[in-house]
Coordinates of N, CA and C in Angstrom, one line a residue:
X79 N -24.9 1.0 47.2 CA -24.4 0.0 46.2 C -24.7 0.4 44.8
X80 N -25.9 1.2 44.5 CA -26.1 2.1 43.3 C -25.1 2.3 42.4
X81 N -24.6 3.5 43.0 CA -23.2 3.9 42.2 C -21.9 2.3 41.3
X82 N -21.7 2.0 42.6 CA -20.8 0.9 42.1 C -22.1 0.1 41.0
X83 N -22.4 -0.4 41.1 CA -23.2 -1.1 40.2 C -23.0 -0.6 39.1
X84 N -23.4 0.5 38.9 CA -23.9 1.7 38.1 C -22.2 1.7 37.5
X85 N -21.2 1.8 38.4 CA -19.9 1.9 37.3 C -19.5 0.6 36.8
X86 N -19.3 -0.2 37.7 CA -19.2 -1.6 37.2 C -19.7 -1.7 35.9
X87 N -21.2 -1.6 35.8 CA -21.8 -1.6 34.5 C -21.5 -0.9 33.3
X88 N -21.1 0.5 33.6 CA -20.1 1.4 32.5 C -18.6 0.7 32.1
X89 N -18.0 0.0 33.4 CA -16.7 -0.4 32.6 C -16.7 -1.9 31.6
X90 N -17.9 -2.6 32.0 CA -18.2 -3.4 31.2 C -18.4 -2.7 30.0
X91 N -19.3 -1.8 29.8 CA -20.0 -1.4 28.2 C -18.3 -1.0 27.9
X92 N -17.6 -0.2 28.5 CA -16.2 0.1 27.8 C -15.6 -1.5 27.3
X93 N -15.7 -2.2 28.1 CA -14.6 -3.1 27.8 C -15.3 -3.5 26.2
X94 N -16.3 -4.2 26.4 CA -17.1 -4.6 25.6 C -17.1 -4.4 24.0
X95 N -17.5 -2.8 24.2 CA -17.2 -1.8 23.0 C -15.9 -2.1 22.3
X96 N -14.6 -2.5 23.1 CA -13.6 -1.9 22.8 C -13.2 -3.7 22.2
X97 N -13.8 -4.5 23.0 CA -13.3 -5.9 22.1 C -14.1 -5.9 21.0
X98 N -15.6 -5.5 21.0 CA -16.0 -5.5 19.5 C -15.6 -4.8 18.5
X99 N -15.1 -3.6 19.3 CA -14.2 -2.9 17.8 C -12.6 -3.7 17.2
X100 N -12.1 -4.5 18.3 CA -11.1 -5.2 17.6 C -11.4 -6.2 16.7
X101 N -12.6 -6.8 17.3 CA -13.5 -8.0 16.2 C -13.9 -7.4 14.9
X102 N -14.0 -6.3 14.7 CA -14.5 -5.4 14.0 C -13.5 -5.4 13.0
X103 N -12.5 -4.9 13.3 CA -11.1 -4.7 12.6 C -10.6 -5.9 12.1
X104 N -10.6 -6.8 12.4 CA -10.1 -8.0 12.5 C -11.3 -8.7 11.1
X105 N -12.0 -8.3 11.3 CA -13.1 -8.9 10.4 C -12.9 -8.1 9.3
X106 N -13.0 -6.8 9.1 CA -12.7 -6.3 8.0 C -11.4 -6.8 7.2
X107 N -10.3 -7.3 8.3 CA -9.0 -7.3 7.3 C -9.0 -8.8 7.1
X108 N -9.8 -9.5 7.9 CA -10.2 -10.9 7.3 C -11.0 -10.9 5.8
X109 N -11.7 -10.4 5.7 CA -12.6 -10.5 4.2 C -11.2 -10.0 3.3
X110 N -10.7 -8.8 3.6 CA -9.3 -8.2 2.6 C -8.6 -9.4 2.0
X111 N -8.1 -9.7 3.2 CA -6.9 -10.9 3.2 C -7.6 -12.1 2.1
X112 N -9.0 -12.3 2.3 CA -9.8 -13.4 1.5 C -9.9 -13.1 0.2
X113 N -10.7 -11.6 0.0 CA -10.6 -11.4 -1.4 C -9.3 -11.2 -2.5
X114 N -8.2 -11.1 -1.4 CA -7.0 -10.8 -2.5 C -6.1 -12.5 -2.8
X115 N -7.3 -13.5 -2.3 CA -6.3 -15.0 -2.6 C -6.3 -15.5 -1.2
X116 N -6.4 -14.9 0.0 CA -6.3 -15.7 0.8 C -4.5 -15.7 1.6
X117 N -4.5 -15.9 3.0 CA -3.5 -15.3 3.8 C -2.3 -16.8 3.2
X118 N -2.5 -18.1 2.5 CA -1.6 -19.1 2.5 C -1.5 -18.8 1.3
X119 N -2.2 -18.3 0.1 CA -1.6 -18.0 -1.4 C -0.8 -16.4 -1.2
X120 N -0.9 -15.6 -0.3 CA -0.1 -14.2 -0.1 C 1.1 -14.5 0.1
X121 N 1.1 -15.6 1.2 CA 2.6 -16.2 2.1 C 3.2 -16.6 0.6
X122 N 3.2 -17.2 -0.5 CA 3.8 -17.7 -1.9 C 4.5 -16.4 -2.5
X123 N 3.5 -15.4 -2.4 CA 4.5 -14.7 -3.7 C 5.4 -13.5 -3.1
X124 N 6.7 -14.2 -3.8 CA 8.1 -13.6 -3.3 C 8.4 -12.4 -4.6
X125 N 7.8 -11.9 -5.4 CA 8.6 -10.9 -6.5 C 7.6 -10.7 -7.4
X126 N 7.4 -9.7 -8.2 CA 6.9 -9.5 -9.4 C 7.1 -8.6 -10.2
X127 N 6.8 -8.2 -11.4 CA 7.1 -7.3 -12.1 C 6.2 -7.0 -12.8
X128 N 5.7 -5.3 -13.3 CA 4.8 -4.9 -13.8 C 4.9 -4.4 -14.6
X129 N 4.1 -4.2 -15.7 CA 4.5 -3.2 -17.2 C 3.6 -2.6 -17.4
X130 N 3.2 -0.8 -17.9 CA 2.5 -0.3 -18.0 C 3.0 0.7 -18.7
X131 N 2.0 1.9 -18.5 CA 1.8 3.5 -19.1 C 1.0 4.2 -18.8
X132 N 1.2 5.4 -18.9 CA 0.4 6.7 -18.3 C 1.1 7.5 -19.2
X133 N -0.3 8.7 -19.6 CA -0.2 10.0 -20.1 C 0.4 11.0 -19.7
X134 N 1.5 11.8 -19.4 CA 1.2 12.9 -18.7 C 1.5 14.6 -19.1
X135 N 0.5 15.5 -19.4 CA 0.0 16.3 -20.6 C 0.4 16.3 -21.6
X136 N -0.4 15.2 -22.1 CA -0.1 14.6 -23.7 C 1.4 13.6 -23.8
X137 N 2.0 13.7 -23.0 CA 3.3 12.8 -22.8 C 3.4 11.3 -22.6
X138 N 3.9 10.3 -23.4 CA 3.7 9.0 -23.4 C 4.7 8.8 -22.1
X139 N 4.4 8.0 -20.7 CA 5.4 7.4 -20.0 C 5.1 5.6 -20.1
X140 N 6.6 5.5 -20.2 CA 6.4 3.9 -19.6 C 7.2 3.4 -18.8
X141 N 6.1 2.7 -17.8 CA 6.7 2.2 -16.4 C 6.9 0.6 -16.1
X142 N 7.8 0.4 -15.5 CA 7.9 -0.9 -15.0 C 8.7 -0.7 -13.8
X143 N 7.7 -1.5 -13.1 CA 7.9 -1.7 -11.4 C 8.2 -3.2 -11.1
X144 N 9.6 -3.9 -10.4 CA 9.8 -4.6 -10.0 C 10.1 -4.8 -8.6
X145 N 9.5 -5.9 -7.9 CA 10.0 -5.8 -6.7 C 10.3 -7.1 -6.0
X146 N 11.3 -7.3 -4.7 CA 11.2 -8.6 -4.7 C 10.9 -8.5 -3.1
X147 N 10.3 -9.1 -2.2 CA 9.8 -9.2 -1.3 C 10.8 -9.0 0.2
X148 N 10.8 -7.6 0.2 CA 10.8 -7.0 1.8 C 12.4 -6.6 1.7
X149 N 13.1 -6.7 0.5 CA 14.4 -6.6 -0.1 C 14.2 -5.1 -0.7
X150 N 13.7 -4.9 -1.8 CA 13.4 -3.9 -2.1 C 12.4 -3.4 -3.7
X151 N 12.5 -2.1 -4.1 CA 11.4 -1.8 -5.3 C 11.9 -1.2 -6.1
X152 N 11.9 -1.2 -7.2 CA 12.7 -0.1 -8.5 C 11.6 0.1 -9.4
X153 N 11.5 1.4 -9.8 CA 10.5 1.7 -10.7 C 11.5 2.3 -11.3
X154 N 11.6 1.7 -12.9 CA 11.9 2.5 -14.3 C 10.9 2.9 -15.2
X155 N 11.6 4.3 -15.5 CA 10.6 5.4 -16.2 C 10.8 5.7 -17.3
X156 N 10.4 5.3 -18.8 CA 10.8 6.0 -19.8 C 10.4 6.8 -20.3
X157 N 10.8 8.0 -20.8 CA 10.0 9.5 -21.0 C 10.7 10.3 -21.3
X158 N 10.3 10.8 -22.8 CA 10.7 11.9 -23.5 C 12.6 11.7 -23.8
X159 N 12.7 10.4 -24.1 CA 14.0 10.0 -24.7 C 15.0 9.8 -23.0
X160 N 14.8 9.9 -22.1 CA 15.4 9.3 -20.9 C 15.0 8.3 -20.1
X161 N 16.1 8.3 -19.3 CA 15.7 6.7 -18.7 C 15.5 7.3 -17.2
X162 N 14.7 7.0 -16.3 CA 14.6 7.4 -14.9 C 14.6 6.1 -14.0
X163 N 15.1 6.6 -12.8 CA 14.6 5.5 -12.1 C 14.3 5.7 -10.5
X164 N 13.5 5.1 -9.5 CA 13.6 5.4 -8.2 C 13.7 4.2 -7.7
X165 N 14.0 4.2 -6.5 CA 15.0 2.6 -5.7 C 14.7 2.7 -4.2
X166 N 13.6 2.0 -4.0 CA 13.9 2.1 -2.2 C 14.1 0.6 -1.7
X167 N 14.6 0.8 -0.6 CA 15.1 -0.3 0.2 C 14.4 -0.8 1.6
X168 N 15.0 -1.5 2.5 CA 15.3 -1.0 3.9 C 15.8 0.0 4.5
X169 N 17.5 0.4 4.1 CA 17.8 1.2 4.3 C 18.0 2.4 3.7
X170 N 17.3 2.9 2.4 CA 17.3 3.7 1.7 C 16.5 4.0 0.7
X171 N 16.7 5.7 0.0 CA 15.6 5.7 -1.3 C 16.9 6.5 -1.7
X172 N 16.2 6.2 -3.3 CA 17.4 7.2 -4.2 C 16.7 7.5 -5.6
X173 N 16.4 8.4 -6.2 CA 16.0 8.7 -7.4 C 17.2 9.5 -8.4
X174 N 17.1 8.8 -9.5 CA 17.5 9.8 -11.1 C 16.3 9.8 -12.1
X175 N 16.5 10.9 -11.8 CA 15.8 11.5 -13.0 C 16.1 12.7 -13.8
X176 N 16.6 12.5 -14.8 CA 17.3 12.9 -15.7 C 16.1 13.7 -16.7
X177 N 14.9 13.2 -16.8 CA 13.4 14.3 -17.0 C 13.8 15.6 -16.5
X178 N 13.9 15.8 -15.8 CA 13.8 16.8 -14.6 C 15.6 17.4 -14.3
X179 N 16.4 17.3 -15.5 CA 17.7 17.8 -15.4 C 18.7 17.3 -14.2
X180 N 18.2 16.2 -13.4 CA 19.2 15.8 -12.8 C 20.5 15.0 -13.3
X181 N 21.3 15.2 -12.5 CA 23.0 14.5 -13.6 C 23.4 13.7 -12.9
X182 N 22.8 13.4 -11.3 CA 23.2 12.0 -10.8 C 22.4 11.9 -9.8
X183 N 22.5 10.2 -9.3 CA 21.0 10.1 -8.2 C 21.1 10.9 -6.8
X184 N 19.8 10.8 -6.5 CA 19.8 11.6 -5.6 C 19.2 11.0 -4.4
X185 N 18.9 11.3 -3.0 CA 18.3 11.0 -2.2 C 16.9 11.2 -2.2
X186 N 15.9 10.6 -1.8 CA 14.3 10.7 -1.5 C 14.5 11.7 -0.4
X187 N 13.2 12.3 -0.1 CA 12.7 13.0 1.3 C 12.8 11.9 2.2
X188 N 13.3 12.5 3.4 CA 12.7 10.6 4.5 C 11.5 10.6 4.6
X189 N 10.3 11.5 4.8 CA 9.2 10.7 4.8 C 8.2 10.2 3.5
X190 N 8.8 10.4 2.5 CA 8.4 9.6 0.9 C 9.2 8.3 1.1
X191 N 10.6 8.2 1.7 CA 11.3 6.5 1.8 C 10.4 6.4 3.0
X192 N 10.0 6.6 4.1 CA 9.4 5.8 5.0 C 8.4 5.0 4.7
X193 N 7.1 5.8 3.7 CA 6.3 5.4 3.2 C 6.2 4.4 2.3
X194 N 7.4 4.5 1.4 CA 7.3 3.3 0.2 C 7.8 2.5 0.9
X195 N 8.8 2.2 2.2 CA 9.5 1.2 2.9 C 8.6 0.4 3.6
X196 N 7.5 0.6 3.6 CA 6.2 -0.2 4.3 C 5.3 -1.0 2.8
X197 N 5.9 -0.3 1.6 CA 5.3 -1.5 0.6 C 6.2 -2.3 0.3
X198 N 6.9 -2.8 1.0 CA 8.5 -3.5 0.3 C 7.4 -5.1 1.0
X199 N 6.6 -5.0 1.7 CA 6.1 -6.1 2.1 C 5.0 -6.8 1.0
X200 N 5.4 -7.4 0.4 CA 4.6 -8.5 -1.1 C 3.3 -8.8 -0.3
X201 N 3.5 -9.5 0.7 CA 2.4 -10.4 1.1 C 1.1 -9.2 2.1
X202 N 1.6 -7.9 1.5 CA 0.3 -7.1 2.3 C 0.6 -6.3 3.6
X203 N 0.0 -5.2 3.8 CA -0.2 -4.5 5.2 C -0.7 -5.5 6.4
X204 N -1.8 -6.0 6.2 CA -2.5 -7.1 7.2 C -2.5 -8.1 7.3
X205 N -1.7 -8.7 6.6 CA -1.1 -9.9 6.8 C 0.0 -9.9 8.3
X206 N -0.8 -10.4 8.8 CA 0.2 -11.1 10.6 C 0.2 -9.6 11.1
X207 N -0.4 -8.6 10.6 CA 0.2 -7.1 10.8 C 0.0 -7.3 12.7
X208 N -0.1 -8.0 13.7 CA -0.2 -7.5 15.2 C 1.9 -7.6 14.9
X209 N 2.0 -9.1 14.4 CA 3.3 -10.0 14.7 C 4.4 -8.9 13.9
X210 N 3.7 -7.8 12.8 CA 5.0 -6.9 12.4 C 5.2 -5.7 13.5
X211 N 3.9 -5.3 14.0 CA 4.1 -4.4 15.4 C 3.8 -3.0 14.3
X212 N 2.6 -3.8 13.6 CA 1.8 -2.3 13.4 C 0.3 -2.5 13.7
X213 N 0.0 -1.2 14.2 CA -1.6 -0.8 14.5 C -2.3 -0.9 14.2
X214 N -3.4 -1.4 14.0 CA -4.3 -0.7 12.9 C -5.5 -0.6 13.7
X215 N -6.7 1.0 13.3 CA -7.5 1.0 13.7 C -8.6 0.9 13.0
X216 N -10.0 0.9 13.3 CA -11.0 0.7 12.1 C -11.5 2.0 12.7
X217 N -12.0 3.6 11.6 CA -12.2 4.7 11.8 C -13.9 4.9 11.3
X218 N -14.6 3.3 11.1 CA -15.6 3.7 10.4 C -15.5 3.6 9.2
X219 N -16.8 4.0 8.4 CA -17.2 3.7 6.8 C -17.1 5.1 6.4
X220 N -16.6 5.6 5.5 CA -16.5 6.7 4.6 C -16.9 6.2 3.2
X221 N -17.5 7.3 2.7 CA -17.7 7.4 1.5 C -16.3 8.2 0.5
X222 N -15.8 7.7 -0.5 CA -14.8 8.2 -0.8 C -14.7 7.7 -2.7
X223 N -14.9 8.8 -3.3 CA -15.0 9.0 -4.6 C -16.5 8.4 -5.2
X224 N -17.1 8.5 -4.2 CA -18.4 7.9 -4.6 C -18.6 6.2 -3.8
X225 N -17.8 5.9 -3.4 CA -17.6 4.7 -2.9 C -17.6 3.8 -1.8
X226 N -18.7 3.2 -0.8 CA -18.5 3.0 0.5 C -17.2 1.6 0.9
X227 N -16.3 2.6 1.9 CA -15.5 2.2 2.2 C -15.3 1.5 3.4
X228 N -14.3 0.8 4.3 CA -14.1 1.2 5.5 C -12.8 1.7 5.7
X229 N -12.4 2.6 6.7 CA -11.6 4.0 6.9 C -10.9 2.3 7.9
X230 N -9.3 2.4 7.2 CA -8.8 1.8 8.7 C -7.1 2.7 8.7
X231 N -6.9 2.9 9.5 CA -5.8 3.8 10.2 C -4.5 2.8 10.2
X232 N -3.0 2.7 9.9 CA -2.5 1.9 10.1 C -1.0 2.6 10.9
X233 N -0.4 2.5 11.9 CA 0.5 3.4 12.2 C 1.8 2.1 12.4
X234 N 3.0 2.5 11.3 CA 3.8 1.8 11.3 C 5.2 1.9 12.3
X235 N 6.0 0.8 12.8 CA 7.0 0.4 13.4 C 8.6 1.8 13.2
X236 N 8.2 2.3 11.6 CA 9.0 3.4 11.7 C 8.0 4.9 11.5
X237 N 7.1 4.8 12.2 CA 6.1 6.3 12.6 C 5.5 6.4 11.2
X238 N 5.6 6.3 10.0 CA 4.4 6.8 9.4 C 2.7 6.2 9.5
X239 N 2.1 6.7 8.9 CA 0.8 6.4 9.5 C 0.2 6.6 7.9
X240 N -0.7 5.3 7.1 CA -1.5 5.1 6.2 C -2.8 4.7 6.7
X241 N -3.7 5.5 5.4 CA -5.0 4.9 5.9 C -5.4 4.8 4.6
X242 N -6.0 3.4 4.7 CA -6.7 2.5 3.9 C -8.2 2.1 3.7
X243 N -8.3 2.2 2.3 CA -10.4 1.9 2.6 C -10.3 1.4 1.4
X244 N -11.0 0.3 2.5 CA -11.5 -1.0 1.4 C -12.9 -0.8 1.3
X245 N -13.0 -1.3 0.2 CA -14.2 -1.3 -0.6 C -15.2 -2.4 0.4
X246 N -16.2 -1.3 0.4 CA -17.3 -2.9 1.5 C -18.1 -3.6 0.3
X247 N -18.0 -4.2 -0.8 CA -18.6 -5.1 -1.7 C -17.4 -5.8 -2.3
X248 N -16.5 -5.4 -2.5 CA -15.5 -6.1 -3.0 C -14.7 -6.5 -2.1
X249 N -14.4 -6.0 -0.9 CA -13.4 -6.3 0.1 C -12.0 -6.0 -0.3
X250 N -12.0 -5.5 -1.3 CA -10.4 -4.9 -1.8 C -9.7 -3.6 -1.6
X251 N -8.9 -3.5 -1.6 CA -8.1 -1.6 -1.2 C -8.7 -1.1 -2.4
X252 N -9.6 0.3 -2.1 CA -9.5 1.0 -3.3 C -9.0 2.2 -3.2
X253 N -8.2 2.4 -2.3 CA -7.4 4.0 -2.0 C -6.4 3.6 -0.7
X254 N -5.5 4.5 -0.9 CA -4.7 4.5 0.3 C -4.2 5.9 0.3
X255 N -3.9 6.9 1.6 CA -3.4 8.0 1.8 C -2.5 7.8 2.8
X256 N -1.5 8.7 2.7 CA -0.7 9.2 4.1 C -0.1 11.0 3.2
X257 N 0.6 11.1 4.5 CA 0.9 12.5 4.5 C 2.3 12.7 4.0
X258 N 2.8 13.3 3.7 CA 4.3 13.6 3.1 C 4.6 15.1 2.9
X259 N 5.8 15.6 3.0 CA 6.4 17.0 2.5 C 6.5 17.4 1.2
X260 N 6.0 18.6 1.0 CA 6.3 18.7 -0.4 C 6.4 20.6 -0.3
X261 N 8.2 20.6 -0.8 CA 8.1 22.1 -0.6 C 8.1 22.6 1.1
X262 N 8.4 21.6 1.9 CA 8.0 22.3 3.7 C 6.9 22.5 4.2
X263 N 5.6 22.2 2.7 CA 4.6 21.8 3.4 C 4.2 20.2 3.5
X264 N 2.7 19.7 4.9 CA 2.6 18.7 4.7 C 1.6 18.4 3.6
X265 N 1.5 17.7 2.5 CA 0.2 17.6 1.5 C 0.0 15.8 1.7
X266 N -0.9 15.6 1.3 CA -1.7 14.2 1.7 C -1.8 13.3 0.3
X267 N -0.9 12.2 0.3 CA -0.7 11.8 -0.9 C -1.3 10.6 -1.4
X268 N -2.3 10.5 -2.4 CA -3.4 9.2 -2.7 C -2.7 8.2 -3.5
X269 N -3.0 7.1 -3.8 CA -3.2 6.2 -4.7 C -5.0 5.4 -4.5
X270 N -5.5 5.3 -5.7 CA -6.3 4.4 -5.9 C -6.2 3.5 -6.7
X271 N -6.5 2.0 -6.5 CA -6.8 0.9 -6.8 C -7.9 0.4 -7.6
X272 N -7.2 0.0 -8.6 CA -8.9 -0.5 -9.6 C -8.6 -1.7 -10.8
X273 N -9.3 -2.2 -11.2 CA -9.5 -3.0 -12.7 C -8.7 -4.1 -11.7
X274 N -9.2 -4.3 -11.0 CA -8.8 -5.9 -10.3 C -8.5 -7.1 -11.4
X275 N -7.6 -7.9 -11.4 CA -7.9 -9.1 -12.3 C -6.3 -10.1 -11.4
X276 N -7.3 -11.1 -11.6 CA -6.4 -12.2 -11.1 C -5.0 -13.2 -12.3
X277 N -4.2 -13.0 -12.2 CA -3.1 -13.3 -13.0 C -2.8 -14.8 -13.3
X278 N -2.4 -15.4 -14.4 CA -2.5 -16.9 -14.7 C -2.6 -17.7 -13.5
X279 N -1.0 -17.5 -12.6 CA -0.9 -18.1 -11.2 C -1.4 -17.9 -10.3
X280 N -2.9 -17.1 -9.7 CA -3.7 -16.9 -8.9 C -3.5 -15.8 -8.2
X281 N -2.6 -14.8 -8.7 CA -2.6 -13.6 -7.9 C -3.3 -12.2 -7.9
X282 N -3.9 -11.6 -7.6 CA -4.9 -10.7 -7.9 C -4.0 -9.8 -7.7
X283 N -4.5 -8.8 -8.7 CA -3.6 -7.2 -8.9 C -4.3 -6.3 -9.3
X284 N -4.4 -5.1 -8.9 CA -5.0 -4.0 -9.4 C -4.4 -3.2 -10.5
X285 N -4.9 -3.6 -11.6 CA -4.2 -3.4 -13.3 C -4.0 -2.3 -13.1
X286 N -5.4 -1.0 -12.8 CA -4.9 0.4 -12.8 C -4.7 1.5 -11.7
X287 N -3.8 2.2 -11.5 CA -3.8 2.8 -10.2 C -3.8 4.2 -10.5
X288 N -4.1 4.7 -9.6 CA -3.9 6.5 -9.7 C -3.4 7.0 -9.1
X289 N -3.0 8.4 -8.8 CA -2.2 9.5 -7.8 C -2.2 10.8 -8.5
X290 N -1.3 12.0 -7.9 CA -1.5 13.1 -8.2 C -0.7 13.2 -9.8
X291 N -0.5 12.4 -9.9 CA 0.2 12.4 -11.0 C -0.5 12.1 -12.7
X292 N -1.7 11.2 -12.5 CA -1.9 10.5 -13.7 C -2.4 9.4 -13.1
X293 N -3.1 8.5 -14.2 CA -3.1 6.9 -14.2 C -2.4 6.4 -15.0
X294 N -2.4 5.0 -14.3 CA -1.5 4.3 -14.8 C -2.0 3.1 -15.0
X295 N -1.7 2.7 -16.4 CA -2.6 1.1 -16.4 C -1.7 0.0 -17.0
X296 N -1.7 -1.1 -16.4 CA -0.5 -2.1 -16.4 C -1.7 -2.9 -17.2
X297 N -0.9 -3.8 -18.2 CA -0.5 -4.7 -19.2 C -0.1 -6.1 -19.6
X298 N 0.6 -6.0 -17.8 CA 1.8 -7.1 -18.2 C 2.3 -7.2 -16.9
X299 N 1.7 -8.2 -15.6 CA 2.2 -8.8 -14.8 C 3.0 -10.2 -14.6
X300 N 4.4 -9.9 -13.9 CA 4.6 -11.0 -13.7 C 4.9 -11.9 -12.5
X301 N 5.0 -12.9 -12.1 CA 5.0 -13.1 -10.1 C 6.2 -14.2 -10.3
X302 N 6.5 -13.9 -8.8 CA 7.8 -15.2 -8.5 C 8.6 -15.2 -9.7
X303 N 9.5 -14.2 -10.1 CA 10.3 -14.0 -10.9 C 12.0 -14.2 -10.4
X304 N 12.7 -14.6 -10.9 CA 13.9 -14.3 -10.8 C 14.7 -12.8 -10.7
X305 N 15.1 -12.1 -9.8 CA 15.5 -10.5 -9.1 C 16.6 -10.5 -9.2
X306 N 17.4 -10.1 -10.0 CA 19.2 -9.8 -9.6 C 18.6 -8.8 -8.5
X307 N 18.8 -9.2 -7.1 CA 19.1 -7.8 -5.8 C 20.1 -6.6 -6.3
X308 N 21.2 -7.0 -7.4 CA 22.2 -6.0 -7.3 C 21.0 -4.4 -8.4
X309 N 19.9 -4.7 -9.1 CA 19.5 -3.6 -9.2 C 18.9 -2.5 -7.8
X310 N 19.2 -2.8 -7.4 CA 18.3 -2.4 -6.4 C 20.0 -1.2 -5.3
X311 N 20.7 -1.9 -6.0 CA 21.9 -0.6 -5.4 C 22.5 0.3 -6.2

């Protein structure tokens, strides 16, 4: 009777293990959900618009990113006397940029549209995320730019896969990665999250963000705006 006992007892500690790691996960994206307003002020905001700027070698850009909720995202670029713009949707991405000598829009990579097609969601990654039929796993605490995190894995409904680490004192995103092509290779693409501040109507935003590109520091948010959709084709 040893043995069996002895397994019995092992499949408990599995089961066990494996519900406290969903409690686990569940708790981390509970504090998230709290610190950014809470899961019934997230469900409110349907659009916003951002205003900002970044350097880039010595180059003034100015950006404004609008978006309206699960519809789609436009970021316009001003720089060096042109106007740029990138556009993704549900069904699509498309860039002009006219910087860079293009003479009409063009198509995105599909896995740079896959990726931004998963932030068309306003109200967050983990918000109801079982009920959108994405994964998410908790990979542990990393330290990351100096900063203890927790590492959560998120694999989305159209295959890409982001991992996110929130800050364990603030409970906020302070980086997000996934992978993307660049040139036919795969390279690993960041943003970080920072200068939190909560906006007249109670929405918290991360004023400045980073990537391989520069930072970017916004200025000028706006929420629950009025969206002509027809920018967005």
């Amino acid at each position: 009777m040893k043995p069996i006992v002895i397994f019995g007892l092992f499949i408990m500690a599995i089961v066990f293990a494996q519900f406290a790691q969903a409690q686990t996960v569940d708790e981390v994206i509970e504090k998230n959900i709290t610190a950014m307003g809470g899961k019934d002020k997230l469900a409110t905001l349907n659009s916003y618009r951002m205003e900002g700027a970044m350097t880039v070698q010595g180059t003034d850009v100015s950006i404004t990113v609008t978006k309206l909720h699960t519809v789609g995202t436009r970021n316009d670029i001003s720089v060096m006397g042109t106007e740029n713009y990138q556009i993704i949707t549900p069904a699509k991405g498309i860039m002009f940029m006219p910087v860079f000598g293009q003479a009409s829009p063009q198509d995105m990579p599909e896995d740079q549209v896959k990726a931004l097609q998963n932030t068309l969601d306003l109200h967050g990654t983990f918000v109801n995320y079982k009920d959108k039929g994405i994964q998410v796993e908790l990979l542990g605490k990393e330290s990351t730019d100096g900063i203890e995190c927790y590492k959560l894995k998120a694999t989305f409904k159209n295959g890409n896969v982001t991992n996110y680490f929130i800050d364990t004192k603030t409970d906020r995103l302070y980086k997000s990665t996934t992978k993307t092509m660049v040139n036919g290779e795969a390279v690993e693409a960041f943003t970080t999250f920072t200068n939190y501040k909560q906006t007249p109507d109670g929405y918290w935003f991360a004023y400045t963000t980073t990537n391989s590109r520069g930072q970017t520091d916004f200025d000028k948010i706006e929420t629950n705006i009025k969206v002509d959709e027809n920018i967005f084709k």
